[in-house]
Amino acid sequence: MAGNRFNANQDHGVGVGLRIPHYDHIFREKPAVDWFEIISENYMVDGGRPLAMLDRIMEQYRVVQHGVSMYFGSAQAADLEHLRKLKRLVKRTGTPWLSDHLCWGSVDGTYSHDLLPLPYTWEAVEKTAARIREVQDFLEIPVAVENVSSYAAYTQSEMTEWEFLNEVVERADCGILLDVNNIYVSSVNHDFDPMEYVNAVPAERVAQMHIAGHSKYEKYILDTHDHPVIDPVWALYARAVDRCGPTPTLLEWDDRIPSFDEVWAEARKAERYLVAAQEVGAR
Amino acid sequence: MSGMSLETMQRRMLAAVMQPLTPEDTMRERNEAGERMADVAAEFVAPNDRLTAFERLEIYNRQYWFRLLGALGEDFPALRRVLGSRRFDALAVAYLKEHPSRSFTLRNLGRELVGWMRKHPEYLGRRKRLALDVARVEWACVEAFDNGELAPLTAEEIGDLHGGSRLGLQAHLQLLELDFPADDVVLELHQRERKGASEGGARPEMGEMKPEALDVERRRTWLAVHRADGSLYYRRITKEEYQTLTALGRGLGLGEALGAGFRRSRIGPAERPAALQEWFAHWAGLSWLTKPEIEERA
């Protein structure tokens, strides 16, 4: 894989999310997975089985950290204790880059534990970019922000989601974790063309990509990570790889988790797109 | 929403998202201040041709409660079985209203639950003390699972102990004095939980559940919940061991801690040296004792 400065010029190919039900299989069968993505918060503990399992995984695999509670878009200051614990884990894992979501989720020290969408305003651009810079400076590794799925739009928004993303990453000088499933989910929920979004993303900043499945309801789609990837999402992924070149890619499967083999087989479908992009790049 | 700062909007939206659902799991028509939620939602959420602002906000309101109730249920599966799902959900909602998450991790969601339950017996059903004991054991498991591991006392350091020595206790060691043998209850209920999971597929669904029929008699029990080689263990200890260890944990010197340990003890003075030898052998073997403040003997 061709890297860039937002993924520390690493050559990670296709990975999957490390999940507890798969530990035994991974230790027993040692599948040839290129890398695992770990949820940082699951390992920001003082000891015990989580860290022991992580250490065992790291003996054989590369891991990349992905967070769910940094809340770059929360209007108030970052929690220093959180940052210190995160940095301790960064040093333990040696993660080449770290990602979290372009969203908010806490106010006055109270946490929603949800990835709440931001209003696409200039105030949010400035505050979010400043927070990302602060976190990036503190952690001393490249940070990539992930576009989230959303179910609500704000009356106050002044731009499209992709314009907002571009403004934030330019001002923060950070990378993007491009989640093509999230783009698809939001495009259905907010009636926009997902290909227009993919085409507008600054390709040179994409550090990593996410693919996943979702659940369809009568009036909206929920990002549930409990199904295989659907064809329209593969089409977005193909276009994204076409634009960005071969990029570290990860399949998320977080609920109703099937066997490791099933998850890995689904993830490996991404390989043909990456190989094709590599061949184009080599010509 | 025009003119509303980002911080004000976020404060307003989080309050709406955290508002308890109706019994039908929908968003309430009015918030606690009496405002119509349709008006609150319209302040900052835009509708589309399929969903009103209220309905869009409701998606987040439902997700908040489903996620947090699920997380609390995962940490306290035996308590949920003792109370039954309806009473457990009522308890969880009331608890989370008073103690919303103040941590970046859901791991700490139940930290205040036992203390809150003591103040709110009206949520605990008929078997109040059993429910409390079960919650205490389950929270001890959460703490013992991933608390830190301190360097244990070496044999040499144990040899150097004297009456004034102060000892630390292992960070994952949790000591409990219970009214019921709640460790047996929790083990039994966790087994039923796992059985339900393996029969039902990948994980137990959080469906409706009546309170479990339990045949358990009141019996004072002293329990240590701890970790060894990454696994959790329950170890029954004597009242004297419990009293000694908790006294050490409070920072008393070894001599004073032993005095507290043998208070109202049936172990006679002649039998105490042998008991002490046995305790220390067990405690050291399990790495429960940590760095003492070894003072130089005069």
Coordinates of C-alpha atoms in Angstrom, one line a residue, chain A residues 41 44-50 52 68-69 73-76 79 81-82 85 104-119 121 123-124 127-128 149-157 187-191 218-220 222-223 255-257, chain B residues 1-14 17-18 41-51 53 55-57 59-64 67-68 100-109 144-149 202-203 205 227 229-231:
Chain A
E41 CA -11.5 2.9 25.1
M44 CA -7.6 2.3 28.5
V45 CA -7.7 0.4 31.7
D46 CA -5.1 -0.2 34.4
G47 CA -4.6 -4.0 33.9
G48 CA -6.2 -7.3 33.7
R49 CA -7.4 -9.4 30.8
P50 CA -8.0 -6.6 28.2
A52 CA -3.1 -9.1 28.5
V68 CA -15.2 6.5 20.1
S69 CA -15.2 9.2 22.8
G73 CA -16.7 18.6 18.1
S74 CA -17.8 19.1 21.8
A75 CA -17.7 22.8 22.4
Q76 CA -15.8 22.5 25.7
D79 CA -10.6 16.0 29.2
E81 CA -7.2 12.7 32.1
H82 CA -8.7 11.0 29.0
K85 CA -4.7 7.6 29.4
W104 CA -19.7 15.7 19.5
G105 CA -21.1 13.7 22.5
S106 CA -20.4 15.4 25.8
V107 CA -21.4 18.6 27.6
D108 CA -20.3 19.8 31.1
G109 CA -18.5 16.5 31.8
T110 CA -21.6 14.4 31.0
Y111 CA -21.2 11.8 28.2
S112 CA -23.9 10.6 25.8
H113 CA -21.7 7.7 24.5
D114 CA -23.2 8.4 21.1
L115 CA -21.6 9.9 18.0
L116 CA -23.8 13.0 17.7
P117 CA -23.6 15.0 14.4
L118 CA -22.3 18.5 14.3
P119 CA -24.1 21.5 12.8
T121 CA -21.3 26.0 10.8
E123 CA -18.2 28.2 14.5
A124 CA -18.1 24.4 14.6
K127 CA -13.7 24.9 17.4
T128 CA -13.5 21.4 16.1
S149 CA -23.6 8.4 10.0
S150 CA -26.3 10.9 11.0
Y151 CA -30.1 10.8 11.4
A152 CA -30.7 14.5 12.1
A153 CA -29.7 17.7 10.2
Y154 CA -29.5 21.1 11.9
T155 CA -31.5 24.3 11.0
Q156 CA -28.3 26.3 11.5
S157 CA -26.0 24.4 9.0
S187 CA -27.0 10.1 1.9
V188 CA -30.2 8.1 2.3
N189 CA -31.2 9.9 5.5
H190 CA -30.5 13.4 4.1
D191 CA -31.2 12.9 0.4
E218 CA -39.1 2.3 7.0
K219 CA -38.0 6.0 7.0
Y220 CA -34.3 5.9 7.6
L222 CA -29.3 3.0 11.0
D223 CA -25.5 2.4 11.0
D255 CA -23.2 -6.5 16.5
R256 CA -24.5 -10.0 15.9
I257 CA -20.9 -10.8 15.3
Chain B
M1 CA -31.5 28.0 16.2
S2 CA -30.1 31.2 14.7
G3 CA -28.0 33.0 17.3
M4 CA -27.6 29.9 19.4
S5 CA -24.0 29.1 20.2
L6 CA -22.6 25.6 19.6
E7 CA -22.2 25.1 23.3
T8 CA -25.8 26.1 24.0
M9 CA -27.2 23.9 21.3
Q10 CA -25.2 21.0 22.5
R11 CA -26.4 21.5 26.1
R12 CA -30.0 21.8 24.9
M13 CA -29.7 18.7 22.7
L14 CA -28.0 16.5 25.2
V17 CA -31.5 13.1 24.3
M18 CA -31.1 12.1 28.0
A41 CA -36.6 19.8 18.5
A42 CA -37.6 22.5 16.0
E43 CA -35.2 24.9 17.7
F44 CA -32.2 23.1 16.2
V45 CA -33.2 20.0 14.2
A46 CA -34.4 20.4 10.6
P47 CA -37.2 18.1 9.3
N48 CA -37.2 16.3 6.0
D49 CA -39.9 14.9 3.8
R50 CA -40.1 11.6 5.8
L51 CA -39.3 12.7 9.4
A53 CA -37.7 17.3 13.8
E55 CA -38.9 12.1 15.1
R56 CA -35.3 12.8 14.1
L57 CA -34.4 13.8 17.6
I59 CA -33.9 8.4 17.1
Y60 CA -31.0 9.8 19.3
N61 CA -33.2 9.8 22.4
R62 CA -33.9 6.1 21.9
Q63 CA -30.3 5.2 21.0
Y64 CA -29.1 6.8 24.2
R67 CA -27.2 1.8 24.7
L68 CA -27.0 2.8 28.4
P100 CA -25.5 10.1 34.1
S101 CA -22.2 8.9 32.7
R102 CA -19.3 11.2 33.8
S103 CA -16.7 9.1 32.2
F104 CA -15.4 8.6 28.6
T105 CA -15.9 4.9 29.1
L106 CA -19.1 2.9 29.7
R107 CA -17.0 0.7 32.0
N108 CA -17.6 3.2 34.8
L109 CA -21.4 3.5 34.3
A144 CA -11.4 -6.9 39.8
F145 CA -11.5 -7.5 36.0
D146 CA -9.3 -4.6 34.9
N147 CA -8.0 -2.8 37.9
G148 CA -4.2 -2.5 38.0
E149 CA -1.7 -5.1 39.2
A202 CA -24.4 -15.1 19.9
R203 CA -25.6 -13.2 22.9
E205 CA -31.2 -10.5 23.9
R227 CA -7.9 -11.8 39.7
D229 CA -3.7 -15.1 35.5
G230 CA -6.3 -12.8 33.9
S231 CA -9.3 -14.7 35.3

